[in-house]
Amino acid sequence: MIACENLTKKFGHFTAVDHVSFTVSKGSIFGFLGPNGSGKSTVIRMLCGLLEPSQGRATIAGHDVARETERIKSLIGYMSQKFSLYDELTVHENLMFYGRLYGLSGAGLLQRRDELVALAHLEPYLHRRAALLSGGWRQRLAMACALVHKPSVLFLDEPTAGIDPVARRELWDLLFEFSSMGMTLFVTTHYMDEAERCSHVGYIHMSKLVVCGEPDDLKQLPVVNPPESKRLDVTCDHVTVGLQAIRQLPGVRTATVFGQSMHLLVDESVSEQSIRERLAGVGIHQADIRPIAPSLEDVFVALTNRNDGDGR
Amino acid sequence: MKLPFRGFNAILYKEFLVVLRDPLTLFFMFFPPLIEMIAFGYALDNDVKHMAMVVLNEDRTVESRQLIDRFVNTQTFRVVGEVQSVDEMAAAIRQGKAYIGLQIPPNFTRDLHAGRNAQVQVLIDGSSSTIASSALNTALGVSFRESVFRLLGETGRRELPVEVRPQILFNPAMRSPNFFVPGVIGVVLQIATTFATAMSLVRERERGTLEQLLVSPLSRWGLMLGKLVPYLCIGMVMASGLIAIMNWLFHVPIAGSLSALFAGIVVYIFCLLSLGLLVSTRAQNQIQALQMSMVFIMPSVFFSGFIFPRETMPWIFYAIGSLLPTTYFIELARAVILRGASLADFWQHLVILAGMGLALFALCALRFRKKIG
């Protein structure tokens, strides 16, 4: 559905997006991750035809985004980072405006409005001005507006930034629903738990696409699972004290705290017994140790470290 | 499906709602022009009347007092005090207590009766050129009349050998509001409308809604026209208000037809709004839009013939004036309001304004790139 080939964008001497290539198949949820300023929004803007690529090309449903910009406009919906709405207009009026913008009118427009209101559960706020909506409701309205013309691809630029967890979860439920109906979703996010829910993820760092694929495949990558190593979860009391002690243990490569537990990447040779002994040395006698699979965060940390190493 | 004005109806619908819902913008569109109109209308009244005059009468005769009365009877001067010396008279002018000093020397009456040249001195404060030239003309007029009537008495003739009978057409009372107020309407309309459209697209850029519009199939002509029409309506309402104020508050009669005047106004506002849109296609934020609008507004105040007659300007300023829509509108408005001109007399102005408007509108639609960055 979406295909990029060496997509590059330069602003003067600064390369915001550097030879990025990937494909997104129909009906998938593609999570696009990366730190602020890494080029996520620039990629989205090029795919939406808002920015001209400096090099390379991208197609949506086979149409070149730079040359057939008008053609792709009816295919795509775009929800920008700021949930750009007209604050002076009510929910109803925003929907009517976007409907008209996409050429709807009369009974068709009203019918589509009703569908979107039902979809995003906007009934209670139909005649409230957008300026007076909370973040979660603004986001729902922005999404409803982006869907007014039934696009086959929906781009969402950080749709969950700054909204409450309930609204976040409800949004994701909706996204899965759209995906099951065959819509292709392209979502940028900062949240690792959101990335885990995507069918495909891409990680962009310093303008370059570091990795792209299905989350489970990525977790099997050799760079994430170095030879003769294993990942362990250690749950214990006084976890920060324990962390200091474990870091001293020979064979421990990385140790990070996750709430009440710590995640370790250790040499194959490090035994459970040696960990327990080390913890007992600092007064921690109760510990629950079990092997774990790497998380996406582990994948991105490993890849970022490797790439930074390459760069220097 | 490629429609040239695609999305126009949507933008029109939205823009009307946004403008009417935003009382602050409406207030800033309507209130300053009204104040400006009233301020300009009163302040630019340079009919000089009853200027303060001090008198140094060293003659103290019936004749000298008659002469002072002649000065006062012109309505141009009023006596604010008597002084005892030339120094005191000069001081009164220097201190701003009087614009004019009239000195009648001790031998005035004696010289007059002896048939010698009887001299009177008038000191004029030249720091304001309008006031000074008005005072000078009146003073010379008084001296000329006195001389002529005395000569007539001596020769025994009853009538003047030559008499010019001026008749002032169109503004018989020569009131300066009649001249200025139509110009004020032109300038005030420019300020309000250019700013309004210059801001409207820039605000969308700042808020991020422009991006949302650009990913839609909206055409740039549709966008521009949809932005322009609501402000054209508001501009017409504003213009009607200003004309009403002109007529009722400043008592400037409209000699020509109202429809001719409004034809000129529609075309003029269209021109200004296109200019504002052109600014908004360039400006990245509201501050830039303000500054860029000022670049067009300032010359319109000075070089359009609003205050200073264009004919006496150096050629470069005259040329700049020829490029400004305001110049043509003010000429048209004055012709219709004051001289009762019909559109047939001034169709060129209308054509030039329409040409400018269409060119600016086309330029901003073509210049506007449906890309960001």
XYZ file of C-alpha atoms in Angstrom, chain A residues 45 48-52 65-66 69-70 73 76 78-80 82 84-90 93 96-98 100-103 129, chain B residues 2 6-7 9-11 13-14 17-18 21-22 204-218 369-373:
64
model
C 4.565 14.933 5.362
C 0.970 13.047 2.342
C 2.346 15.174 -0.477
C 2.980 18.162 1.802
C 6.725 18.098 1.275
C 8.607 17.370 -1.892
C 3.221 11.030 -3.905
C 5.222 13.856 -5.481
C -0.318 14.483 -5.295
C -3.911 15.326 -6.190
C -5.448 13.054 -1.639
C -5.289 9.341 2.446
C -3.998 12.753 7.865
C -4.237 13.609 11.519
C -1.471 15.998 12.436
C -1.640 19.203 16.973
C -5.615 20.792 14.009
C -9.226 21.813 14.359
C -11.092 25.067 14.033
C -11.543 26.115 17.629
C -14.350 28.548 16.819
C -16.458 25.809 15.248
C -18.483 23.200 17.082
C -19.493 22.252 12.226
C -19.575 19.455 8.181
C -16.643 21.586 7.068
C -14.336 18.662 6.395
C -17.778 19.672 2.314
C -14.046 20.021 1.772
C -14.037 16.471 0.433
C -16.971 17.187 -1.816
C -16.948 24.353 20.380
C -10.549 18.656 -11.537
C -13.028 22.862 -5.606
C -13.634 23.271 -1.881
C -18.148 26.262 -0.575
C -16.501 24.522 2.381
C -14.017 27.343 2.975
C -18.953 28.148 5.167
C -16.092 27.779 7.609
C -18.481 30.989 10.985
C -14.930 31.616 12.154
C -17.501 33.660 16.140
C -14.387 35.647 16.800
C -4.117 28.796 9.808
C -0.448 28.285 9.123
C 0.384 28.950 12.782
C -2.364 26.718 14.106
C -1.545 23.836 11.789
C -4.963 23.766 10.142
C -3.371 24.803 6.857
C -1.631 21.419 6.695
C -4.997 19.780 7.088
C -6.366 21.822 4.204
C -3.382 20.981 2.025
C -3.867 17.237 2.314
C -7.457 17.660 1.128
C -8.440 17.998 -2.530
C -9.122 21.711 -1.997
C 2.177 26.450 -3.149
C 0.266 23.517 -1.901
C 3.358 22.378 -0.066
C 4.893 23.389 3.202
C 8.520 24.198 3.933
